[in-house]
Short mmCIF file of C-alpha atoms and ligand atoms in Angstrom, two decimals:
data_model
loop_
_atom_site.label_atom_id
_atom_site.label_comp_id
_atom_site.label_asym_id
_atom_site.label_seq_id
_atom_site.Cartn_x
_atom_site.Cartn_y
_atom_site.Cartn_z
CA UNK A 1 -20.88 -77.86 72.63
CA UNK A 2 -24.41 -78.42 74.33
CA UNK A 3 -26.75 -80.39 76.89
CA UNK A 4 -28.18 -84.06 76.98
CA UNK A 5 -31.70 -83.32 76.72
CA UNK A 6 -32.52 -87.10 77.45
CA UNK A 7 -30.16 -87.05 80.84
CA UNK A 8 -31.34 -83.77 81.99
CA UNK A 9 -35.09 -85.18 81.67
CA UNK A 10 -34.28 -88.31 83.12
CA UNK A 11 -32.57 -86.44 86.36
CA UNK A 12 -35.86 -84.56 86.31
CA UNK A 13 -38.20 -87.30 86.02
CA UNK A 14 -36.31 -88.97 89.11
CA UNK A 15 -35.84 -86.05 91.45
CA UNK A 16 -39.41 -84.57 90.74
CA UNK A 17 -41.01 -88.50 92.30
CA UNK A 18 -39.82 -86.65 95.46
CA UNK A 19 -42.20 -85.27 97.30
CA UNK A 20 -44.75 -85.67 93.99
CA UNK A 21 -48.24 -85.21 95.04
CA UNK A 22 -51.29 -87.39 93.66
CA UNK A 23 -51.26 -84.85 90.94
CA UNK A 24 -47.84 -84.76 89.80
CA UNK A 25 -47.05 -81.47 92.09
CA UNK A 26 -44.58 -81.13 94.16
CA UNK A 27 -44.91 -80.50 98.20
CA UNK A 28 -41.70 -80.41 99.57
CA UNK A 29 -41.66 -77.93 102.18
CA UNK A 30 -37.87 -76.83 103.53
CA UNK A 31 -36.17 -79.28 105.52
CA UNK A 32 -38.26 -81.41 105.43
CA UNK A 33 -37.78 -85.84 104.67
CA UNK A 34 -38.23 -84.81 101.14
CA UNK A 35 -36.44 -82.13 101.19
CA UNK A 36 -33.78 -83.79 102.74
CA UNK A 37 -33.81 -86.86 100.34
CA UNK A 38 -33.78 -84.93 97.59
CA UNK A 39 -30.60 -83.15 98.67
CA UNK A 40 -28.96 -86.46 99.94
CA UNK A 41 -30.31 -87.21 95.78
CA UNK A 42 -28.58 -83.42 94.44
CA UNK A 43 -25.18 -84.85 96.83
CA UNK A 44 -24.69 -88.30 95.18
CA UNK A 45 -25.14 -87.01 91.30
CA UNK A 46 -22.87 -83.80 92.60
CA UNK A 47 -20.46 -86.33 93.70
CA UNK A 48 -20.33 -88.70 90.84
CA UNK A 49 -18.95 -86.01 88.56
CA UNK A 50 -16.76 -85.58 90.24
CA UNK A 51 -17.65 -82.32 92.38
CA UNK A 52 -15.97 -81.39 95.65
CA UNK A 53 -18.73 -80.81 97.41
CA UNK A 54 -19.22 -78.46 101.13
CA UNK A 55 -22.74 -77.90 103.15
CA UNK A 56 -22.21 -74.58 104.65
CA UNK A 57 -23.61 -73.90 108.03
CA UNK A 58 -27.21 -72.27 106.98
CA UNK A 59 -26.92 -75.92 105.14
CA UNK A 60 -26.60 -74.56 101.65
CA UNK A 61 -24.78 -76.90 99.74
CA UNK A 62 -21.91 -76.11 96.66
CA UNK A 63 -20.05 -78.77 94.90
CA UNK A 64 -16.92 -76.68 92.86
CA UNK A 65 -15.67 -78.20 90.12
CA UNK A 66 -12.22 -77.37 89.61
CA UNK A 67 -10.73 -74.49 86.48
CA UNK A 68 -7.32 -73.89 85.21
CA UNK A 69 -6.27 -71.65 88.11
CA UNK A 70 -7.05 -70.21 91.70
CA UNK A 71 -9.55 -67.87 90.74
CA UNK A 72 -13.05 -67.49 92.26
CA UNK A 73 -16.54 -69.67 90.44
CA UNK A 74 -18.70 -68.94 88.36
CA UNK A 75 -21.39 -70.19 90.85
CA UNK A 76 -24.78 -71.86 89.64
CA UNK A 77 -27.82 -72.50 91.30
CA UNK A 78 -31.19 -72.56 92.71
CA UNK A 79 -33.33 -74.20 95.56
CA UNK A 80 -34.80 -78.59 95.72
CA UNK A 81 -37.97 -76.94 98.81
CA UNK A 82 -40.83 -76.08 97.20
CA UNK A 83 -44.04 -74.41 98.24
CA UNK A 84 -47.62 -76.53 99.40
CA UNK A 85 -49.05 -78.29 96.49
CA UNK A 86 -46.60 -76.65 94.03
CA UNK A 87 -45.00 -77.33 90.79
CA UNK A 88 -41.07 -79.77 90.10
CA UNK A 89 -40.04 -76.52 87.86
CA UNK A 90 -39.91 -74.41 90.17
CA UNK A 91 -36.56 -73.99 91.68
CA UNK A 92 -36.08 -77.86 90.89
CA UNK A 93 -35.46 -76.83 87.08
CA UNK A 94 -32.54 -75.17 87.86
CA UNK A 95 -30.39 -77.45 89.35
CA UNK A 96 -31.10 -79.70 88.01
CA UNK A 97 -29.72 -77.72 84.35
CA UNK A 98 -26.70 -77.05 86.53
CA UNK A 99 -25.63 -80.19 86.93
CA UNK A 100 -26.57 -80.94 83.13
CA UNK A 101 -24.29 -77.78 82.24
CA UNK A 102 -21.78 -79.59 84.76
CA UNK A 103 -21.74 -83.06 83.06
CA UNK A 104 -21.68 -81.71 80.01
CA UNK A 105 -18.40 -80.00 80.78
CA UNK A 106 -17.19 -83.10 81.79
CA UNK A 107 -17.64 -84.97 78.60
CA UNK A 108 -16.65 -82.61 76.87
CA UNK A 109 -13.33 -82.52 78.94
CA UNK A 110 -14.21 -78.58 78.76
CA UNK A 111 -11.73 -76.86 81.04
CA UNK A 112 -12.86 -73.08 81.87
CA UNK A 113 -10.30 -70.65 84.04
CA UNK A 114 -12.51 -70.22 86.31
CA UNK A 115 -14.35 -73.53 88.76
CA UNK A 116 -17.80 -73.56 87.36
CA UNK A 117 -19.97 -74.31 91.21
CA UNK A 118 -22.85 -75.75 91.62
CA UNK A 119 -25.13 -74.26 94.95
CA UNK A 120 -28.24 -75.30 95.95
CA UNK A 121 -29.44 -72.45 98.57
CA UNK A 122 -32.26 -73.79 101.62
CA UNK A 123 -35.68 -72.29 102.20
CA UNK A 124 -35.59 -70.17 99.45
CA UNK A 125 -39.91 -70.38 99.12
CA UNK A 126 -39.89 -69.16 102.65
CA UNK A 127 -43.27 -71.13 102.23
CA UNK A 128 -42.35 -73.07 105.65
CA UNK A 129 -39.34 -70.80 107.48
CA UNK A 130 -40.03 -66.68 106.61
CA UNK A 131 -38.76 -65.20 104.88
CA UNK A 132 -37.81 -66.49 101.72
CA UNK A 133 -34.42 -66.26 100.52
CA UNK A 134 -33.08 -66.47 103.85
CA UNK A 135 -29.85 -69.21 103.57
CA UNK A 136 -28.35 -66.54 100.33
CA UNK A 137 -29.54 -63.37 102.60
CA UNK A 138 -27.66 -65.15 105.93
CA UNK A 139 -24.62 -65.78 102.68
CA UNK A 140 -25.04 -62.10 101.24
CA UNK A 141 -24.47 -60.59 104.66
CA UNK A 142 -28.02 -59.24 104.58
CA UNK A 143 -29.59 -62.14 106.98
CA UNK A 144 -27.81 -62.54 110.25
CA UNK A 145 -27.41 -66.06 111.23
CA UNK A 146 -29.02 -66.60 114.79
CA UNK A 147 -32.10 -64.35 112.55
CA UNK A 148 -32.37 -67.60 110.35
CA UNK A 149 -31.76 -69.80 113.23
CA UNK A 150 -34.04 -68.67 114.71
CA UNK A 151 -36.96 -68.65 112.44
CA UNK A 152 -40.14 -70.99 113.28
CA UNK A 153 -42.27 -72.34 111.85
CA UNK A 154 -46.02 -73.30 112.02
CA UNK A 155 -45.60 -75.53 114.95
CA UNK A 156 -42.85 -73.53 116.38
CA UNK A 157 -40.17 -75.53 114.75
CA UNK A 158 -36.83 -73.94 114.33
CA UNK A 159 -35.07 -73.97 111.62
CA UNK A 160 -31.57 -74.85 113.15
CA UNK A 161 -33.31 -77.79 115.14
CA UNK A 162 -34.72 -79.14 111.37
CA UNK A 163 -31.18 -78.32 109.77
CA UNK A 164 -29.28 -80.46 112.42
CA UNK A 165 -31.93 -83.17 111.87
CA UNK A 166 -31.52 -83.84 108.74
CA UNK A 167 -28.27 -83.75 108.48
CA UNK A 168 -27.27 -80.84 106.86
CA UNK A 169 -25.99 -78.50 109.48
CA UNK A 170 -22.94 -78.17 107.74
CA UNK A 171 -19.79 -76.76 109.19
CA UNK A 172 -18.68 -74.19 106.33
CA UNK A 173 -19.21 -70.84 107.57
CA UNK A 174 -22.07 -68.36 105.15
CA UNK A 175 -20.81 -65.17 104.46
CA UNK A 176 -19.71 -63.73 101.53
CA UNK A 177 -17.17 -65.34 99.36
CA UNK A 178 -15.12 -63.87 96.19
CA UNK A 179 -17.48 -64.98 93.25
CA UNK A 180 -16.67 -64.22 89.62
CA UNK A 181 -20.71 -64.39 88.28
CA UNK A 182 -23.67 -66.48 90.06
CA UNK A 183 -26.32 -67.72 87.28
CA UNK A 184 -29.85 -68.90 87.82
CA UNK A 185 -31.98 -70.43 85.67
CA UNK A 186 -35.95 -70.48 86.38
CA UNK A 187 -38.74 -70.65 85.06
CA UNK A 188 -40.48 -67.22 84.42
CA UNK A 189 -44.24 -68.36 86.52
CA UNK A 190 -45.40 -65.24 84.76
CA UNK A 191 -47.15 -65.21 80.91
CA UNK A 192 -44.62 -63.29 78.76
CA UNK A 193 -42.94 -65.51 77.50
CA UNK A 194 -45.21 -68.34 76.03
CA UNK A 195 -47.59 -65.05 75.62
CA UNK A 196 -44.66 -63.20 72.99
CA UNK A 197 -43.66 -67.07 71.93
CA UNK A 198 -40.07 -66.56 73.13
CA UNK A 199 -38.04 -69.50 74.37
CA UNK A 200 -35.29 -67.60 76.33
CA UNK A 201 -35.66 -64.79 79.03
CA UNK A 202 -32.71 -62.87 79.10
CA UNK A 203 -33.46 -61.71 83.03
CA UNK A 204 -32.47 -58.02 83.48
CA UNK A 205 -33.05 -57.56 87.55
CA UNK A 206 -35.91 -58.73 90.12
CA UNK A 207 -38.72 -56.23 91.71
CA UNK A 208 -38.33 -55.01 95.24
CA UNK A 209 -40.56 -57.10 97.56
CA UNK A 210 -41.29 -56.54 101.70
CA UNK A 211 -43.65 -58.69 103.94
CA UNK A 212 -46.17 -57.68 106.19
CA UNK A 213 -47.02 -59.59 109.13
CA UNK A 214 -50.81 -58.40 110.87
CA UNK A 215 -52.17 -59.68 114.30
CA UNK A 216 -55.33 -58.32 115.07
CA UNK A 217 -57.11 -58.54 118.28
CA UNK A 218 -61.08 -58.65 119.54
CA UNK A 219 -63.05 -59.69 121.76
CA UNK A 220 -63.64 -64.00 121.13
CA UNK A 221 -67.45 -64.77 122.09
CA UNK A 222 -69.93 -67.15 121.48
CA UNK A 223 -71.99 -67.02 117.67
CA UNK A 224 -75.03 -67.89 119.08
CA UNK A 225 -76.58 -65.21 122.32
CA UNK A 226 -74.07 -62.56 121.39
CA UNK A 227 -75.94 -59.24 120.12
CA UNK A 228 -74.45 -58.14 116.82
CA UNK A 229 -74.52 -54.86 118.24
CA UNK A 230 -70.92 -54.45 120.21
CA UNK A 231 -69.16 -57.40 118.48
CA UNK A 232 -65.49 -56.55 117.88
CA UNK A 233 -64.75 -59.57 115.40
CA UNK A 234 -60.89 -60.03 114.41
CA UNK A 235 -61.96 -61.65 111.06
CA UNK A 236 -64.43 -58.81 109.75
CA UNK A 237 -61.73 -56.09 110.78
CA UNK A 238 -59.00 -58.47 108.46
CA UNK A 239 -61.12 -59.08 105.51
CA UNK A 240 -61.10 -55.28 104.86
CA UNK A 241 -57.96 -55.55 105.54
CA UNK A 242 -58.06 -57.96 102.66
CA UNK A 243 -59.91 -55.70 100.32
CA UNK A 244 -58.04 -52.72 100.96
CA UNK A 245 -55.15 -54.58 99.94
CA UNK A 246 -56.57 -55.06 97.00
CA UNK A 247 -57.48 -52.47 96.18
CA UNK A 248 -53.77 -50.95 96.74
CA UNK A 249 -51.28 -51.34 93.72
CA UNK A 250 -54.18 -49.37 92.00
CA UNK A 251 -54.12 -46.40 94.24
CA UNK A 252 -50.20 -46.04 93.26
CA UNK A 253 -48.86 -48.10 90.32
CA UNK A 254 -49.52 -50.79 87.48
CA UNK A 255 -45.85 -52.63 88.07
CA UNK A 256 -47.36 -53.05 91.71
CA UNK A 257 -48.34 -56.42 92.92
CA UNK A 258 -50.44 -57.07 96.75
CA UNK A 259 -51.70 -60.80 98.05
CA UNK A 260 -52.82 -61.77 101.29
CA UNK A 261 -51.94 -65.02 101.19
CA UNK A 262 -51.83 -67.06 104.30
CA UNK A 263 -54.71 -66.26 107.39
CA UNK A 264 -55.02 -67.97 110.45
CA UNK A 265 -57.89 -67.53 112.67
CA UNK A 266 -58.48 -68.14 115.89
CA UNK A 267 -60.16 -70.60 117.43
CA UNK A 268 -61.83 -71.04 114.12
CA UNK A 269 -64.48 -72.74 114.88
CA UNK A 270 -68.43 -72.12 112.80
CA UNK A 271 -69.65 -70.54 117.03
CA UNK A 272 -67.28 -68.67 118.47
CA UNK A 273 -66.42 -64.99 117.29
CA UNK A 274 -62.99 -65.02 115.93
CA UNK A 275 -61.01 -64.08 118.03
CA UNK A 276 -57.38 -63.04 116.33
CA UNK A 277 -56.13 -63.16 113.08
CA UNK A 278 -52.80 -63.30 112.02
CA UNK A 279 -52.10 -62.79 108.37
CA UNK A 280 -49.74 -61.78 105.91
CA UNK A 281 -49.33 -59.04 103.63
CA UNK A 282 -46.69 -59.46 100.34
CA UNK A 283 -45.97 -56.61 98.45
CA UNK A 284 -43.82 -55.65 95.09
CA UNK A 285 -42.99 -53.33 93.48
CA UNK A 286 -40.14 -52.23 90.52
CA UNK A 287 -40.17 -49.03 92.12
CA UNK A 288 -38.13 -48.22 95.06
CA UNK A 289 -40.27 -45.50 96.34
CA UNK A 290 -43.96 -46.86 95.43
CA UNK A 291 -43.03 -49.43 97.39
CA UNK A 292 -42.46 -47.10 100.54
CA UNK A 293 -46.10 -45.44 99.08
CA UNK A 294 -47.78 -48.92 99.36
CA UNK A 295 -46.74 -49.71 102.86
CA UNK A 296 -47.41 -46.03 103.76
CA UNK A 297 -51.37 -47.46 102.21
CA UNK A 298 -51.06 -50.07 104.30
CA UNK A 299 -50.44 -48.85 107.72
CA UNK A 300 -53.93 -46.44 107.25
CA UNK A 301 -55.55 -48.96 105.84
CA UNK A 302 -55.16 -50.93 109.13
CA UNK A 303 -55.78 -48.47 111.32
CA UNK A 304 -58.82 -47.88 109.66
CA UNK A 305 -60.01 -51.09 109.21
CA UNK A 306 -59.04 -51.72 112.92
CA UNK A 307 -60.81 -48.80 114.56
CA UNK A 308 -63.51 -49.41 112.72
CA UNK A 309 -64.27 -52.63 114.33
CA UNK A 310 -62.71 -51.94 118.07
CA UNK A 311 -60.04 -54.23 117.40
CA UNK A 312 -55.90 -54.20 118.57
CA UNK A 313 -53.32 -54.56 115.60
CA UNK A 314 -49.91 -54.82 115.79
CA UNK A 315 -48.50 -54.81 112.11
CA UNK A 316 -44.90 -55.52 111.42
CA UNK A 317 -43.29 -54.57 108.18
CA UNK A 318 -40.58 -57.59 108.94
CA UNK A 319 -38.66 -58.10 105.49
CA UNK A 320 -37.73 -56.23 102.81
CA UNK A 321 -36.03 -56.65 98.87
CA UNK A 322 -34.98 -53.77 96.88
CA UNK A 323 -35.75 -53.82 93.20
CA UNK A 324 -32.50 -55.58 92.38
CA UNK A 325 -30.98 -54.62 88.38
CA UNK A 326 -28.52 -58.02 87.05
CA UNK A 327 -25.16 -56.45 86.16
CA UNK A 328 -24.74 -55.83 82.92
CA UNK A 329 -21.97 -58.48 81.84
CA UNK A 330 -24.26 -60.94 83.30
CA UNK A 331 -27.14 -59.98 81.22
CA UNK A 332 -24.46 -60.13 78.20
CA UNK A 333 -23.33 -63.13 78.45
CA UNK A 334 -26.99 -64.28 78.37
CA UNK A 335 -28.14 -63.07 75.44
CA UNK A 336 -25.30 -63.49 74.19
CA UNK A 337 -25.75 -66.97 74.46
CA UNK A 338 -29.74 -67.59 73.75
CA UNK A 339 -28.40 -64.99 70.26
CA UNK A 340 -25.31 -68.34 69.81
CA UNK A 341 -28.16 -70.65 69.74
CA UNK A 342 -30.97 -68.52 67.76
CA UNK A 343 -32.84 -68.65 70.48
CA UNK A 344 -36.57 -66.57 70.36
CA UNK A 345 -35.15 -64.45 73.45
CA UNK A 346 -36.74 -61.04 75.18
CA UNK A 347 -35.50 -59.25 77.83
CA UNK A 348 -37.43 -59.48 80.83
CA UNK A 349 -38.25 -58.14 84.53
CA UNK A 350 -38.49 -60.61 87.37
CA UNK A 351 -42.17 -60.71 89.59
CA UNK A 352 -40.54 -62.90 92.02
CA UNK A 353 -37.88 -63.29 94.41
CA UNK A 354 -34.80 -65.95 93.65
CA UNK A 355 -31.56 -66.11 95.14
CA UNK A 356 -30.14 -64.24 92.66
CA UNK A 357 -31.70 -61.38 94.35
CA UNK A 358 -28.65 -61.49 97.18
CA UNK A 359 -25.98 -62.84 95.15
CA UNK A 360 -26.47 -59.81 93.04
CA UNK A 361 -25.63 -57.82 96.57
CA UNK A 362 -21.73 -59.67 96.25
CA UNK A 363 -21.25 -60.58 93.18
CA UNK A 364 -21.85 -60.36 88.91
CA UNK A 365 -25.54 -61.86 88.86
CA UNK A 366 -27.92 -62.43 86.29
CA UNK A 367 -31.07 -65.40 85.69
CA UNK A 368 -32.25 -66.86 82.50
CA UNK A 369 -35.74 -67.37 82.09
CA UNK A 370 -37.89 -70.39 80.56
CA UNK A 371 -41.62 -70.15 79.64
CA UNK A 372 -44.25 -70.90 82.71
CA UNK A 373 -47.61 -72.67 80.40
CA UNK A 374 -50.11 -70.03 81.00
CA UNK A 375 -47.97 -68.24 83.26
CA UNK A 376 -48.70 -70.66 86.13
CA UNK A 377 -46.89 -71.60 89.10
CA UNK A 378 -46.90 -71.79 92.82
CA UNK A 379 -49.05 -75.12 91.49
CA UNK A 380 -49.65 -78.44 90.65
CA UNK A 381 -50.36 -77.10 86.82
CA UNK A 382 -46.93 -75.74 86.97
CA UNK A 383 -45.63 -76.60 83.31
CA UNK A 384 -42.94 -76.16 80.86
CA UNK A 385 -42.62 -77.93 77.34
CA UNK A 386 -39.06 -80.03 76.71
CA UNK A 387 -38.57 -77.56 73.69
CA UNK A 388 -38.80 -75.02 75.48
CA UNK A 389 -36.28 -76.23 78.52
CA UNK A 390 -33.61 -77.24 76.32
CA UNK A 391 -32.40 -73.78 74.68
CA UNK A 392 -32.60 -72.71 77.70
CA UNK A 393 -30.20 -74.82 79.72
CA UNK A 394 -28.30 -74.58 76.83
CA UNK A 395 -28.10 -70.46 77.14
CA UNK A 396 -26.62 -71.81 80.78
CA UNK A 397 -23.83 -73.76 79.39
CA UNK A 398 -22.93 -70.96 76.74
CA UNK A 399 -23.50 -67.87 79.14
CA UNK A 400 -21.24 -70.20 81.59
CA UNK A 401 -18.64 -71.06 79.06
CA UNK A 402 -18.17 -67.34 78.23
CA UNK A 403 -18.15 -66.07 81.94
CA UNK A 404 -15.82 -68.74 83.27
CA UNK A 405 -13.81 -68.63 80.58
CA UNK A 406 -13.34 -71.65 77.66
CA UNK A 407 -9.49 -72.28 77.71
C1 GLV B 1 -40.63 -67.26 95.90
O1 GLV B 1 -40.45 -68.14 95.04
C2 GLV B 1 -41.40 -65.39 95.38
O2 GLV B 1 -41.93 -65.37 96.30
O3 GLV B 1 -41.25 -64.88 94.91
MN1 MN B 2 -38.05 -70.31 92.87
MN1 MN B 3 -41.11 -70.28 94.05
#
């Protein structure tokens, strides 16, 4: 029993046209028209595959293939939204491999005891609406529906209004549900599998993630007549914070990473001293205590930078997901599947967040990684060869058969 690589590739090429950038990447921000078109395409394919499709109040899409018994389903999912000028593999590959697994089960007339459900989660990236994984967060009961609805994008547009506008504000409650397991195939987005020439990553868990928002307020003034003395430049303070954030991992742990990815300068013109800056801080570490230590260092760095420039600051640590080990049974099923296929595999920890992280709080969860060329992701250069995807997709198929119990 194997997946059909040509069919998978054809679906990938077709879906990848929606939101494609001139350089062959993808810009398909959550709940935009491009996201709607990708969702519509997926829903049509899911219905063609005989799945019972439903949409919940967060716009998560589910397609269920019946089992032979009334048991909780094995859920296979990922997302179809992307970051701006991102790649075609992040998220999209996972939902299409899940679809291909279901198509292959149909072709083989395979019955499973547990139903198998394909899931597509809303706004996984957190690029348009923060935080990331917001819809699996609501499903898992970790984020309040109201808070998610009121998340706004850069233009102040609310998530709930966009859900409604694109026709994906569904009727199903977005609450924890009984699941046999949750399994997600994804690109690694890092260099390890490629470096070791392994095609399958048996994911053991995901690092802890913390997101903070910082606003620095100085004094906006004319860039010409205002002497250098006494300036209160919000951007100068921000620059100090950026350098300090870069230095945090060196003070905490070898595994920690820290990133300022977003900076909004106001008024952002050549001839005014910046009056305010808003910025993001992303901190990640496999260890919860180290994350807490890093946040204390961040607090101190912000205070110091603000004091030395005489600006005020407002720092909010608004999102945190603890380090998440995956369930031994699911990790084992993935490992056995990779072994049965004779695929070169290794155990691996994810440095990226995934919906699997929230799903792991309500059911046994796990993930399968396939290699990323040059370890690159969240960029247009993202790429994985089909020879590498095929063993990963077959691992997903065999692990699903084990967890759903083929009859
Ligand atoms: C999701 O892409 C993340 O930020 O890890
Ligand atoms: Mn992803
Ligand atoms: Mn991503």
